Amino acid sequence: MALDDDIQSILFSEEQISQRISELACQITDDFNDKNMASSSCPVVFGVATGAFLFLADLVRKIKLPVLVDFIRAESYGSGTESNGAPRISLDLKVDIQGKHVILVEDIVDTGNTLSCLIPYLKCKGASSVSVCTLLDKPARRKVNFELVGRGKYYCGFECPDYFVVGYGLDFAELYRNLPYVGVLKPELYE
């Protein structure tokens, strides 16, 4: 099975993704070096599992600060193409975030449901700020607005058109995550 054969078109190439991640990491490094954000503790970077794992790995290796890394899982898709609108946390935090700056790393922000669940949860756990860094933002699908915490910032890799996309961590039925680019999945494969 050649995964590339299932892709209608490539939206963001491996090179474009790498370049944008370098820019985001530089921005994060600058922001968290700022005397207003700096504190005695390192920022805690949480990958929203499983889709963000590639993005998270590449991003944290380019951030020029000490960071703590962990994962959290909030599931809302299952094996379909539409969010069920009611995410549930199925993998909790290992790291104590009381009084710490948190950066949530997402593969894609579309409906906003996952972030509207996770951000208040992290605030409740004592985070002093919650930022979001997403590879893709799909505002055409937004159903729920979310509010960052403290001096939290929103970092976005690319705005994504309203297509069903896979690759670079994003999946359909747990497949295609290992593609090195983000591409549009052929509709006949999921309709």
Coordinates of C-alpha atoms in Angstrom, one line a residue:
M1 CA 0.0 0.0 0.0
A2 CA 1.6 3.3 -1.1
L3 CA 0.3 6.0 1.2
D4 CA 1.2 8.7 -1.3
D5 CA -1.3 7.3 -3.8
D6 CA -4.1 8.2 -1.4
I7 CA -3.2 11.8 -1.4
Q8 CA -5.1 14.2 -3.7
S9 CA -2.7 17.1 -3.2
I10 CA 0.1 18.2 -0.9
L11 CA -0.8 21.4 1.1
F12 CA 2.4 21.9 3.1
S13 CA 5.6 20.2 2.0
E14 CA 8.2 18.8 4.4
E15 CA 10.4 21.8 3.7
Q16 CA 7.7 24.3 4.4
I17 CA 6.8 22.6 7.6
S18 CA 10.4 22.5 8.8
Q19 CA 10.9 26.2 8.0
R20 CA 7.7 27.2 9.8
I21 CA 8.6 25.1 12.9
S22 CA 12.0 26.9 13.1
E23 CA 10.1 30.2 13.0
L24 CA 7.7 29.2 15.7
A25 CA 10.5 27.8 17.9
C26 CA 12.3 31.1 17.6
Q27 CA 9.2 33.0 18.5
I28 CA 8.5 30.8 21.5
T29 CA 12.2 31.1 22.6
D30 CA 12.0 34.9 22.3
D31 CA 8.7 35.1 24.2
F32 CA 9.7 32.9 27.0
N33 CA 13.1 34.6 27.4
D34 CA 11.2 37.8 27.9
K35 CA 11.6 39.1 31.5
N36 CA 7.8 39.3 31.8
M37 CA 7.4 35.5 31.0
A38 CA 10.6 34.3 32.6
S39 CA 10.3 32.6 35.9
S40 CA 12.3 30.2 38.0
S41 CA 10.7 27.2 36.3
C42 CA 10.9 26.0 32.7
P43 CA 7.8 26.1 30.5
V44 CA 6.0 22.8 30.3
V45 CA 5.2 21.7 26.8
F46 CA 2.3 19.3 26.4
G47 CA 1.7 17.4 23.2
V48 CA -1.9 16.7 22.6
A49 CA -1.6 13.0 21.8
T50 CA -1.4 11.4 19.4
G51 CA -1.5 13.8 16.4
A52 CA 1.0 16.3 17.7
F53 CA 3.8 13.8 18.4
L54 CA 5.9 14.6 15.2
F55 CA 5.3 18.4 15.5
L56 CA 6.1 18.3 19.2
A57 CA 9.4 16.4 18.7
D58 CA 10.5 18.8 15.9
L59 CA 9.4 21.9 17.8
V60 CA 11.0 21.2 21.2
R61 CA 14.3 20.4 19.5
K62 CA 14.4 23.9 18.1
I63 CA 13.3 25.8 21.2
K64 CA 16.5 27.2 22.7
L65 CA 15.3 27.0 26.3
P66 CA 15.1 24.3 28.9
V67 CA 11.5 22.8 28.7
L68 CA 9.7 20.0 30.4
V69 CA 7.8 17.7 27.9
D70 CA 4.7 15.6 28.6
F71 CA 1.6 14.4 26.8
I72 CA -2.1 14.8 27.4
R73 CA -4.8 13.1 25.5
A74 CA -8.3 14.4 24.8
E75 CA -10.2 12.3 22.4
S76 CA -13.1 13.5 20.3
Y77 CA -12.7 11.9 16.9
G78 CA -12.4 8.1 17.3
S79 CA -11.9 6.7 13.8
G80 CA -14.2 9.2 12.0
T81 CA -13.7 12.5 10.2
E82 CA -15.9 14.6 12.4
S83 CA -15.4 15.6 16.0
N84 CA -18.1 14.3 18.3
G85 CA -18.0 17.7 20.1
A86 CA -17.4 16.2 23.6
P87 CA -13.7 15.6 24.2
R88 CA -12.7 13.6 27.2
I89 CA -9.3 13.5 28.8
S90 CA -8.0 9.9 28.5
L91 CA -4.3 10.5 29.4
D92 CA -3.6 12.8 32.3
L93 CA -0.6 14.9 33.2
K94 CA 2.5 13.5 34.9
V95 CA 4.1 16.9 35.5
D96 CA 3.0 19.2 38.2
I97 CA 2.1 22.5 36.5
Q98 CA 1.2 24.6 39.6
G99 CA 2.5 28.1 38.9
K100 CA 4.1 27.1 35.6
H101 CA 3.8 28.4 32.0
V102 CA 2.2 25.7 29.8
I103 CA 2.4 25.4 26.0
L104 CA -0.2 23.1 24.5
V105 CA 1.1 21.7 21.2
E106 CA -1.7 20.6 18.8
D107 CA -1.6 19.1 15.3
I108 CA -4.8 21.0 14.2
V109 CA -7.3 23.4 15.8
D110 CA -10.6 23.1 14.0
T111 CA -13.8 23.1 16.1
G112 CA -12.1 24.4 19.2
N113 CA -13.7 21.7 21.3
T114 CA -10.5 20.0 22.5
L115 CA -8.9 23.3 23.5
S116 CA -12.1 24.5 25.2
C117 CA -11.8 21.3 27.3
L118 CA -8.0 21.3 28.0
I119 CA -7.4 25.0 28.7
P120 CA -9.8 25.3 31.7
Y121 CA -8.5 21.9 32.9
L122 CA -4.9 23.2 32.9
K123 CA -6.0 26.4 34.6
C124 CA -7.7 24.3 37.3
K125 CA -4.5 22.4 37.8
G126 CA -2.7 25.7 38.6
A127 CA -1.0 26.8 35.4
S128 CA 0.0 30.4 35.6
S129 CA -0.4 30.8 31.8
V130 CA -1.6 28.5 29.0
S131 CA -0.4 29.1 25.4
V132 CA -1.3 27.1 22.3
C133 CA 1.0 26.2 19.5
T134 CA -0.7 24.5 16.6
L135 CA 0.7 23.3 13.3
L136 CA -2.6 23.9 11.5
D137 CA -5.5 26.2 12.2
K138 CA -8.8 25.6 10.4
P139 CA -11.0 28.5 11.4
A140 CA -13.7 27.5 8.9
R141 CA -14.6 24.7 11.3
R142 CA -14.6 26.7 14.5
K143 CA -17.6 26.0 16.7
V144 CA -16.3 27.0 20.1
N145 CA -14.1 29.9 21.1
F146 CA -11.4 29.3 23.7
E147 CA -9.6 31.7 26.0
L148 CA -5.9 31.5 26.8
V149 CA -4.8 31.8 30.4
G150 CA -2.6 34.5 31.9
R151 CA -0.1 35.8 29.4
G152 CA -0.7 32.9 27.1
K153 CA -0.2 33.3 23.4
Y154 CA -1.5 31.6 20.2
Y155 CA 1.2 30.3 17.8
C156 CA 0.0 29.1 14.5
G157 CA 2.0 27.3 11.8
F158 CA -0.4 27.5 8.9
E159 CA -4.0 28.4 8.3
C160 CA -5.6 25.3 6.7
P161 CA -8.3 25.3 4.1
D162 CA -11.4 23.3 4.9
Y163 CA -10.2 19.9 3.5
F164 CA -9.7 16.6 5.3
V165 CA -6.0 16.5 5.7
V166 CA -3.5 13.8 6.9
G167 CA 0.2 13.4 7.3
Y168 CA 2.8 14.8 9.7
G169 CA 1.0 13.3 12.6
L170 CA -2.6 13.8 11.4
D171 CA -4.5 10.6 10.6
F172 CA -7.5 9.0 9.2
A173 CA -8.4 5.8 11.2
E174 CA -4.8 5.9 12.7
L175 CA -3.2 5.8 9.2
Y176 CA -1.1 8.4 7.3
R177 CA 0.5 9.9 10.4
N178 CA 4.0 9.0 9.1
L179 CA 3.7 11.0 5.9
P180 CA 6.4 13.8 6.0
Y181 CA 4.0 16.4 4.6
V182 CA 0.4 17.5 5.1
G183 CA -1.9 16.5 2.3
V184 CA -5.5 16.3 1.3
L185 CA -6.9 12.8 1.5
K186 CA -8.8 11.6 -1.5
P187 CA -12.5 11.9 -0.6
E188 CA -13.4 8.5 -1.9
L189 CA -11.3 7.0 0.9
Y190 CA -13.5 8.4 3.7
E191 CA -16.9 9.3 2.3

